[in-house]
Coordinates of C-alpha atoms in Angstrom, one line a residue:
M112 CA 17.1 -14.5 -21.4
G113 CA 17.3 -11.2 -19.6
V114 CA 16.8 -10.5 -15.9
P115 CA 13.6 -9.0 -16.5
E116 CA 12.3 -12.0 -18.3
R117 CA 14.4 -14.3 -15.8
F118 CA 13.0 -12.8 -12.9
G119 CA 9.7 -11.7 -13.6
G120 CA 8.1 -8.2 -15.9
A121 CA 7.4 -5.0 -14.8
K122 CA 3.6 -5.3 -12.8
L123 CA 5.8 -8.6 -10.9
A124 CA 8.7 -5.7 -10.0
A125 CA 5.9 -2.9 -9.3
A126 CA 4.1 -5.8 -7.3
V127 CA 6.8 -6.4 -5.1
L128 CA 7.8 -2.8 -4.5
V129 CA 4.4 -1.8 -3.7
A130 CA 3.8 -4.2 -1.4
S131 CA 8.0 -3.2 0.5
Q132 CA 5.8 0.1 0.8
V133 CA 2.6 -1.1 2.0
L134 CA 4.7 -2.4 4.8
A135 CA 7.1 1.1 5.8
A136 CA 3.5 2.9 5.4
G137 CA 2.3 0.0 8.3
G138 CA 5.7 1.1 9.9
A139 CA 5.1 4.7 9.4
V140 CA 1.1 4.7 10.6
A141 CA 2.0 2.5 13.7
V142 CA 5.0 5.0 14.8
N143 CA 3.1 8.4 14.0
L144 CA 0.3 7.0 16.5
L145 CA 2.7 5.5 18.8
A146 CA 4.2 9.2 18.4
A147 CA 1.0 11.1 19.0
F148 CA 1.1 9.8 22.6
V149 CA 4.3 11.1 23.6
L150 CA 5.2 13.7 21.8
S151 CA 3.1 16.9 21.9
P152 CA 2.0 18.9 18.3
S153 CA 5.2 20.9 18.6
G154 CA 7.5 17.7 19.2
R155 CA 6.1 15.9 16.7
G156 CA 7.0 18.9 14.4
D157 CA 10.6 18.8 15.4
L158 CA 10.8 15.2 14.3
A159 CA 9.1 15.5 11.2
F160 CA 11.1 18.8 10.3
A161 CA 13.9 16.9 10.6
L162 CA 13.1 13.9 8.4
Q163 CA 12.0 16.2 5.5
L164 CA 15.3 18.2 5.9
A165 CA 16.9 14.5 6.0
Y166 CA 14.6 13.4 3.4
F167 CA 15.3 16.6 0.6
L168 CA 19.6 16.5 1.8
S169 CA 19.3 13.1 0.2
V170 CA 18.1 13.7 -3.1
F171 CA 22.7 15.4 -3.9
A172 CA 24.0 12.7 -2.1
I173 CA 22.1 10.4 -5.0
M174 CA 23.4 12.9 -7.5
G175 CA 20.3 11.9 -10.1
L176 CA 21.7 8.3 -10.6
E177 CA 18.5 6.4 -10.0
R178 CA 16.1 6.1 -13.0
P179 CA 19.8 6.2 -15.0
F180 CA 20.9 3.4 -13.5
I181 CA 17.3 1.8 -13.9
A182 CA 17.2 2.6 -17.3
A183 CA 20.6 1.3 -18.5
R184 CA 21.3 -1.6 -16.0
S185 CA 20.5 -5.8 -15.5
G186 CA 22.0 -7.4 -13.9
G187 CA 22.7 -9.7 -10.1
F188 CA 21.1 -8.1 -6.9
G189 CA 24.8 -7.8 -5.2
T190 CA 26.6 -6.6 -7.7
E191 CA 24.4 -4.2 -8.6
Y192 CA 24.0 -2.8 -5.3
R193 CA 27.9 -2.4 -4.5
V194 CA 28.2 -0.8 -8.5
F195 CA 25.4 1.9 -7.2
A196 CA 26.5 2.5 -3.2
R197 CA 30.1 2.9 -5.0
M198 CA 29.2 5.4 -8.1
V199 CA 26.5 7.6 -4.5
T200 CA 29.2 7.6 -2.4
P201 CA 31.2 11.5 -3.9
G202 CA 26.9 12.7 -3.4
T203 CA 27.1 11.4 0.0
L204 CA 29.9 12.7 1.6
C205 CA 30.5 16.2 -0.2
T206 CA 26.2 16.6 1.1
L207 CA 27.4 15.8 4.6
P208 CA 29.0 18.9 5.3
V209 CA 25.7 20.9 4.0
V210 CA 24.3 19.3 6.7
I211 CA 25.4 20.6 9.4
L212 CA 24.8 24.1 7.9
A213 CA 21.2 23.5 7.5
V214 CA 20.7 22.4 10.7
V215 CA 22.4 25.6 12.7
L216 CA 20.2 27.4 10.3
S217 CA 16.9 25.9 11.3
P218 CA 14.4 26.5 13.6
F219 CA 15.4 23.6 15.7
S220 CA 16.1 24.2 19.0
T221 CA 19.2 24.0 20.5
D222 CA 19.1 20.6 22.4
W223 CA 19.6 19.4 18.0
V224 CA 23.4 20.3 18.7
W225 CA 25.4 17.9 18.4
M226 CA 23.0 14.8 19.0
G227 CA 19.9 15.7 16.7
L228 CA 22.8 16.9 14.5
I229 CA 24.8 13.5 14.2
A230 CA 21.3 11.4 13.9
I231 CA 20.3 13.9 10.4
A232 CA 23.7 13.0 8.9
G233 CA 23.6 9.5 9.6
Y234 CA 20.1 9.4 8.7
V235 CA 21.5 11.3 5.5
A236 CA 24.5 8.8 4.5
L237 CA 21.8 5.4 5.1
N238 CA 19.0 6.8 3.2
S239 CA 21.6 6.5 0.6
L240 CA 22.0 2.8 0.8
V241 CA 18.3 2.2 1.0
R242 CA 18.0 4.2 -2.2
A243 CA 20.7 1.7 -3.7
L244 CA 18.5 -1.8 -2.4
R245 CA 15.8 -0.4 -4.2
V246 CA 17.7 0.1 -7.2
A247 CA 19.3 -3.3 -7.3
Y248 CA 16.4 -5.2 -7.0
V249 CA 14.3 -3.1 -9.8
C250 CA 17.5 -4.1 -11.8
S251 CA 17.9 -7.4 -10.5
R252 CA 14.3 -8.5 -9.7
E253 CA 16.0 -10.7 -7.2
W254 CA 13.2 -9.9 -4.3
K255 CA 14.7 -12.0 -1.0
W256 CA 17.1 -9.9 -0.3
F257 CA 15.0 -6.6 -1.0
T258 CA 12.2 -8.1 1.1
A259 CA 14.8 -8.7 3.7
N260 CA 16.2 -5.2 4.4
A261 CA 12.6 -3.9 4.2
V262 CA 10.9 -5.8 6.8
A263 CA 14.1 -5.4 9.3
T264 CA 14.2 -1.2 8.8
Q265 CA 10.4 -1.4 10.2
V266 CA 10.7 -4.2 12.8
I267 CA 14.0 -1.9 14.0
I268 CA 11.9 1.5 13.8
V269 CA 8.4 -0.6 15.5
I270 CA 10.4 -1.8 18.4
G271 CA 11.9 1.1 19.1
A272 CA 9.1 3.1 19.0
T273 CA 7.1 1.1 21.2
L274 CA 9.8 1.2 23.3
L275 CA 10.4 4.8 23.5
V276 CA 6.3 4.5 24.8
L277 CA 7.1 2.6 27.3
L278 CA 10.2 4.8 29.1
D279 CA 7.6 8.3 28.7
V280 CA 10.5 9.7 25.8
D281 CA 9.4 13.1 25.1
D282 CA 12.5 14.0 23.1
P283 CA 12.1 14.0 19.2
V284 CA 16.2 14.3 19.3
L285 CA 16.1 10.3 20.3
W286 CA 12.7 9.5 17.8
M287 CA 15.4 10.6 15.3
W288 CA 18.0 8.0 16.3
T289 CA 14.9 5.5 15.8
Y290 CA 14.8 6.4 12.3
T291 CA 18.5 6.1 11.7
A292 CA 18.9 2.7 13.0
S293 CA 16.5 1.3 10.8
A294 CA 18.2 2.3 8.3
L295 CA 21.2 -0.1 10.0
P296 CA 20.5 -3.5 8.2
A297 CA 21.5 -1.5 4.5
V298 CA 24.8 -1.2 5.6
A299 CA 25.1 -5.1 6.7
L300 CA 23.7 -6.0 2.5
L301 CA 26.7 -4.2 1.6
F302 CA 28.6 -7.8 3.1
L303 CA 26.5 -9.8 3.3
A304 CA 24.2 -9.8 -0.6
P305 CA 26.2 -12.1 -3.1
K306 CA 26.7 -11.8 -6.5
T307 CA 23.8 -14.2 -7.7
W308 CA 26.4 -14.0 -11.5
K309 CA 28.8 -12.3 -13.0
S310 CA 27.7 -9.5 -14.3
S311 CA 29.8 -6.2 -15.6
V312 CA 30.8 -3.4 -13.9
P313 CA 30.4 0.0 -15.8
T314 CA 33.4 1.0 -18.1
R315 CA 34.6 4.6 -17.2
D316 CA 32.6 5.8 -20.6
E317 CA 29.7 4.0 -18.8
S318 CA 29.7 5.9 -15.6
R319 CA 30.6 9.4 -16.8
G320 CA 27.5 8.8 -19.1
L321 CA 25.7 7.5 -16.3
R322 CA 26.7 10.5 -14.3
R323 CA 25.9 13.1 -17.1
R324 CA 22.4 12.2 -17.6
G325 CA 22.1 12.4 -13.4
L326 CA 23.4 15.6 -12.9
V327 CA 20.7 17.1 -15.8
L328 CA 17.5 14.8 -14.2
L329 CA 19.3 16.1 -10.5
A330 CA 17.6 19.5 -11.2
S331 CA 14.2 17.8 -11.6
D332 CA 14.7 15.4 -8.5
F333 CA 15.5 18.7 -6.6
S334 CA 12.8 20.0 -7.9
N335 CA 10.5 16.8 -7.7
T336 CA 12.0 16.8 -3.7
A337 CA 11.7 20.4 -3.2
M338 CA 7.7 20.7 -4.7
L339 CA 6.8 17.5 -2.3
R340 CA 8.7 18.8 1.0
S341 CA 9.2 22.4 0.8
D342 CA 5.3 22.9 2.5
R343 CA 6.9 20.3 5.6
L344 CA 9.9 23.0 5.1
L345 CA 8.2 26.1 5.5
L346 CA 5.5 25.2 7.9
P347 CA 7.5 25.6 11.0
M348 CA 8.8 29.3 9.5
L349 CA 6.0 31.1 7.9
S350 CA 3.8 29.3 10.9
S351 CA 4.6 26.9 13.6
S352 CA 6.5 23.5 14.6
A353 CA 2.6 22.6 16.0
A354 CA 0.9 23.1 12.7
L355 CA 3.4 21.2 11.6
G356 CA 2.7 18.3 13.5
L357 CA -0.5 18.4 12.8
Y358 CA -0.2 18.7 9.3
V359 CA 2.3 15.8 8.5
T360 CA 0.2 13.2 10.5
V361 CA -2.7 13.5 7.8
A362 CA 0.3 14.1 4.9
T363 CA 2.1 10.9 5.6
V364 CA -1.2 8.8 5.7
L365 CA -2.2 10.3 2.1
E366 CA 1.3 10.1 0.7
M367 CA 1.4 6.5 0.1
A368 CA -2.0 7.4 -2.1
T369 CA 0.7 7.8 -4.5
W370 CA 3.0 5.0 -3.5
P371 CA 1.3 2.2 -6.3
V372 CA 1.6 4.4 -9.2
Q373 CA 5.3 5.7 -8.4
Q374 CA 6.5 1.9 -7.9
W375 CA 4.6 1.0 -11.2
V376 CA 5.8 3.8 -13.4
D377 CA 9.6 2.8 -11.6
A378 CA 9.0 -0.6 -12.4
S379 CA 7.8 0.1 -16.1
L380 CA 10.8 2.5 -17.1
R381 CA 13.1 0.2 -18.5
S382 CA 9.7 -1.7 -20.9
W383 CA 8.8 1.6 -22.0
S384 CA 11.8 3.3 -22.9
T385 CA 12.3 -0.6 -25.4
A386 CA 8.6 0.3 -26.9
F387 CA 9.1 4.3 -27.3
S388 CA 11.9 3.2 -30.0
S389 CA 9.7 0.2 -31.6
R390 CA 6.0 1.8 -31.2
P391 CA 4.1 4.7 -30.4
L392 CA 2.7 3.5 -26.3
P393 CA -1.2 4.7 -25.6
V394 CA -0.1 7.2 -22.8
V395 CA -4.0 8.4 -22.5
R396 CA -5.0 4.8 -21.4
L397 CA -1.7 4.9 -19.0
V398 CA -2.4 8.3 -17.7
G399 CA -6.3 7.5 -17.5
G400 CA -5.4 4.0 -15.5
S401 CA -3.2 6.3 -13.0
L402 CA -5.7 8.9 -12.3
L403 CA -8.4 6.5 -11.5
L404 CA -5.8 4.3 -9.5
L405 CA -4.6 7.3 -7.5
A406 CA -8.6 8.5 -6.9
V407 CA -9.5 5.3 -5.2
F408 CA -6.4 4.8 -2.9
A409 CA -7.1 8.6 -1.8
G410 CA -10.6 8.4 -0.7
L411 CA -9.8 5.1 1.1
L412 CA -6.8 6.7 3.1
G413 CA -8.4 9.8 3.5
S414 CA -10.9 8.0 5.6
A415 CA -8.5 5.9 7.3
A416 CA -6.8 9.3 8.3
W417 CA -10.4 11.0 9.4
A418 CA -10.9 7.8 11.6
M419 CA -7.3 8.1 12.9
I420 CA -8.0 11.4 13.7
T421 CA -11.3 11.2 14.9
F422 CA -11.1 7.8 16.9
V423 CA -7.8 7.3 18.4
L424 CA -5.1 10.0 18.4
P425 CA -5.1 12.1 21.5
E426 CA -7.9 15.0 21.0
S427 CA -5.1 17.7 20.7
Y428 CA -4.5 15.9 16.9
L429 CA -8.3 17.0 15.5
P430 CA -7.6 20.3 14.4
A431 CA -5.7 18.3 11.8
T432 CA -9.0 16.7 9.6
A433 CA -9.3 19.9 7.9
V434 CA -6.7 19.4 5.5
I435 CA -7.6 15.4 5.0
I436 CA -9.7 16.4 1.7
P437 CA -7.3 19.5 0.2
L438 CA -4.3 16.7 0.8
A439 CA -6.3 13.9 -1.1
I440 CA -6.3 15.8 -4.0
S441 CA -3.1 17.2 -4.0
A442 CA -1.9 13.6 -3.9
I443 CA -4.6 12.7 -7.1
V444 CA -2.4 15.5 -8.6
F445 CA 1.3 14.6 -7.7
G446 CA 0.8 11.4 -8.4
L447 CA -0.1 12.3 -12.2
T448 CA 2.8 14.0 -12.4
R449 CA 4.7 10.7 -11.7
V450 CA 3.4 8.9 -14.5
Q451 CA 3.9 12.4 -16.7
Q452 CA 7.2 12.3 -16.3
G453 CA 8.8 8.7 -16.8
L454 CA 6.7 8.5 -19.8
L455 CA 9.2 11.7 -20.7
I456 CA 12.0 10.0 -19.0
A457 CA 11.4 6.9 -21.8
A458 CA 10.9 8.9 -24.4
D459 CA 14.9 9.9 -23.3
A460 CA 13.6 14.0 -22.3
P461 CA 15.4 14.3 -18.9
G462 CA 16.2 17.6 -19.9
T463 CA 12.1 18.3 -20.5
V464 CA 11.6 16.3 -17.1
S465 CA 13.9 18.8 -15.5
I466 CA 12.1 21.8 -16.9
V467 CA 8.6 20.8 -15.8
E468 CA 9.8 20.0 -12.5
I469 CA 11.1 23.5 -12.2
I470 CA 8.0 25.2 -13.4
G471 CA 5.9 23.4 -10.3
T472 CA 8.8 23.9 -7.6
V473 CA 8.6 27.2 -8.4
A474 CA 4.4 28.0 -8.6
S475 CA 4.4 25.9 -5.5
M476 CA 6.8 27.8 -3.6
L477 CA 5.2 30.8 -4.4
A478 CA 1.4 29.2 -3.3
Y479 CA 3.1 28.5 -0.2
L480 CA 4.9 31.8 0.2
T481 CA 1.6 33.2 -0.3
L482 CA -0.9 30.8 1.5
I483 CA 0.8 29.6 4.6
P484 CA 1.7 33.2 6.9
S485 CA -2.3 33.7 7.0
F486 CA -3.7 30.3 6.7
G487 CA -1.2 28.2 7.9
M488 CA -1.7 23.9 7.5
L489 CA -4.4 25.1 5.3
G490 CA -2.0 26.8 3.1
A491 CA 0.2 24.8 2.9
A492 CA -2.6 21.6 2.1
Y493 CA -3.8 24.1 -1.0
G494 CA -0.2 25.6 -2.1
S495 CA 0.7 21.5 -2.7
I496 CA -2.4 21.5 -5.3
I497 CA -2.1 24.8 -6.8
G498 CA 1.6 23.4 -7.5
Y499 CA 1.4 20.4 -8.5
S500 CA -1.6 21.4 -10.7
V501 CA 0.8 23.8 -13.1
C502 CA 3.5 20.9 -12.7
A503 CA 0.5 18.6 -14.1
A504 CA -0.5 21.3 -17.5
A505 CA 3.5 21.9 -18.1
G506 CA 4.0 18.2 -18.5
A507 CA 0.7 17.4 -20.4
I508 CA 2.2 20.3 -22.9
A509 CA 5.2 18.7 -22.3
L510 CA 4.8 15.2 -23.2
T511 CA 2.2 15.5 -26.4
R512 CA 5.3 17.8 -27.9
V513 CA 7.4 14.9 -27.6
M514 CA 4.8 12.2 -28.6
R515 CA 3.8 14.2 -32.1
G516 CA 7.9 14.4 -32.1
R517 CA 7.8 10.7 -31.7
T518 CA 4.8 9.9 -34.4
A519 CA 6.4 12.4 -36.8
E520 CA 10.3 10.8 -37.3
P521 CA 8.5 7.7 -38.8
N522 CA 6.9 9.1 -40.7
R523 CA 10.0 11.3 -41.6
R524 CA 11.6 7.7 -42.4
R525 CA 9.1 6.3 -44.6
P526 CA 10.4 7.5 -48.1
L527 CA 13.4 6.5 -47.6
E528 CA 12.8 2.9 -46.5
R529 CA 10.0 2.8 -49.6
A530 CA 13.1 3.4 -52.0
Q531 CA 15.4 1.0 -49.9
I532 CA 12.6 -1.4 -50.7
G533 CA 12.3 -0.7 -53.9
A534 CA 15.7 -0.8 -54.2
I535 CA 16.4 -4.1 -52.5
R536 CA 13.4 -5.7 -55.4
E537 CA 14.5 -4.4 -58.7
P538 CA 16.6 -7.3 -60.7
V539 CA 20.7 -7.4 -60.0
K540 CA 22.3 -5.2 -63.2
P541 CA 25.2 -6.0 -64.7
A542 CA 28.6 -5.4 -63.2
L543 CA 28.8 -2.6 -66.2
M544 CA 25.7 -0.9 -65.9
A545 CA 25.6 -0.7 -61.5
V546 CA 29.5 1.0 -62.5
A547 CA 27.4 3.3 -64.8
D548 CA 24.6 4.1 -61.8
E549 CA 27.1 4.6 -59.1
P550 CA 27.7 8.9 -59.9
A551 CA 24.2 9.1 -59.7
S552 CA 23.7 8.3 -55.9
D553 CA 23.6 11.1 -53.5
T554 CA 25.2 8.7 -50.4
G555 CA 28.8 9.0 -51.3
G556 CA 29.8 5.0 -51.1
R557 CA 28.0 5.1 -47.7
T558 CA 25.5 2.2 -46.8
P559 CA 22.1 3.8 -46.0
D560 CA 22.6 3.1 -42.1
E561 CA 25.5 5.4 -42.5
T562 CA 23.4 7.9 -44.2
R563 CA 21.3 7.9 -41.4
K564 CA 24.2 8.9 -39.3

């Protein structure tokens, strides 16, 4: 009995992942509310910029390994966690010097050097372990340790934010340290998580294969993060930190609309990969259901964001309501691109995924650079719609081509399969007749499988 069957299928795994993100969403909303009472929009923008920078650099620490590892591995939680953590260590170490350069060249004030820099570097390194925990859960379907970390993380960050509010701390650097401290439970689990059953670590060839696929997907992960985060990185450079503080108040809420679909896609990668080798997937039904789910969540969360800004946050945050509708639309389109790319990865087309992501990233960057200087946070919101829509269009074209290729492949094999079936049904020939017939064969003495290879 395999790991998925033993601990539940893709839907159960997706439900656990969504539950963990709902918990994270609750923590994020709570911290947003708490921060708004002591941080000005400008200070909130500095904190948001630091977090986006850390998330962006974490992509290079992971080296694209997350999705190939999930698609190829299954085993005990402790084993998979340690294996993945070990595999991403080189990338994490290589990324840390880049953190220093990025912080020095960023629009941060001098207050971020050195304590702010150390906090960002620590968060980048610890975020690699947090991602490793998620990978270990998907590969093992053991939810206890994964859930314990999710709860501990949110408890730490909410308690830390509450203490900062009670102490009236308006320094965004100290708020960044709260986020860094919230990832410490992942370090503890490196020593506490047991190996529930013996599982083989990847061989050198398997590790090389995973790294190769990861490097192919690194361009996709980089482009995905750039497309998702570059609006928040460019806003303080092209507009102001205050504009980012307002913008991220809404964006943090509405990006949650994509979480259920993203987790379902990741949890389904293994089953989709298996299905692609044996039968066609109902792509239209999967995409249509995803769009409906995305629209419902975007509507609910957009309403929640409006209520939060109008009735709870200080009046200085009221202008953020202008970006609710465009960010809701962009969340729906972005969620659609995640489904498309999950299907492409399952169809073993990682290079295509990278090309699609690069196209979307280029479109997003051009839109941001054009619109943000003139329209500020509204330019970032509408630039997101443009960039994600271009990515979705490119993904639809790529997915259509891949699916047509998959459909055509079985049709090419059918004449050979029919010939093999007919040969099996023929009466057994005398040995001399069989020998006489051998020169007529074009297989060169190989079996049909060897011929196809």
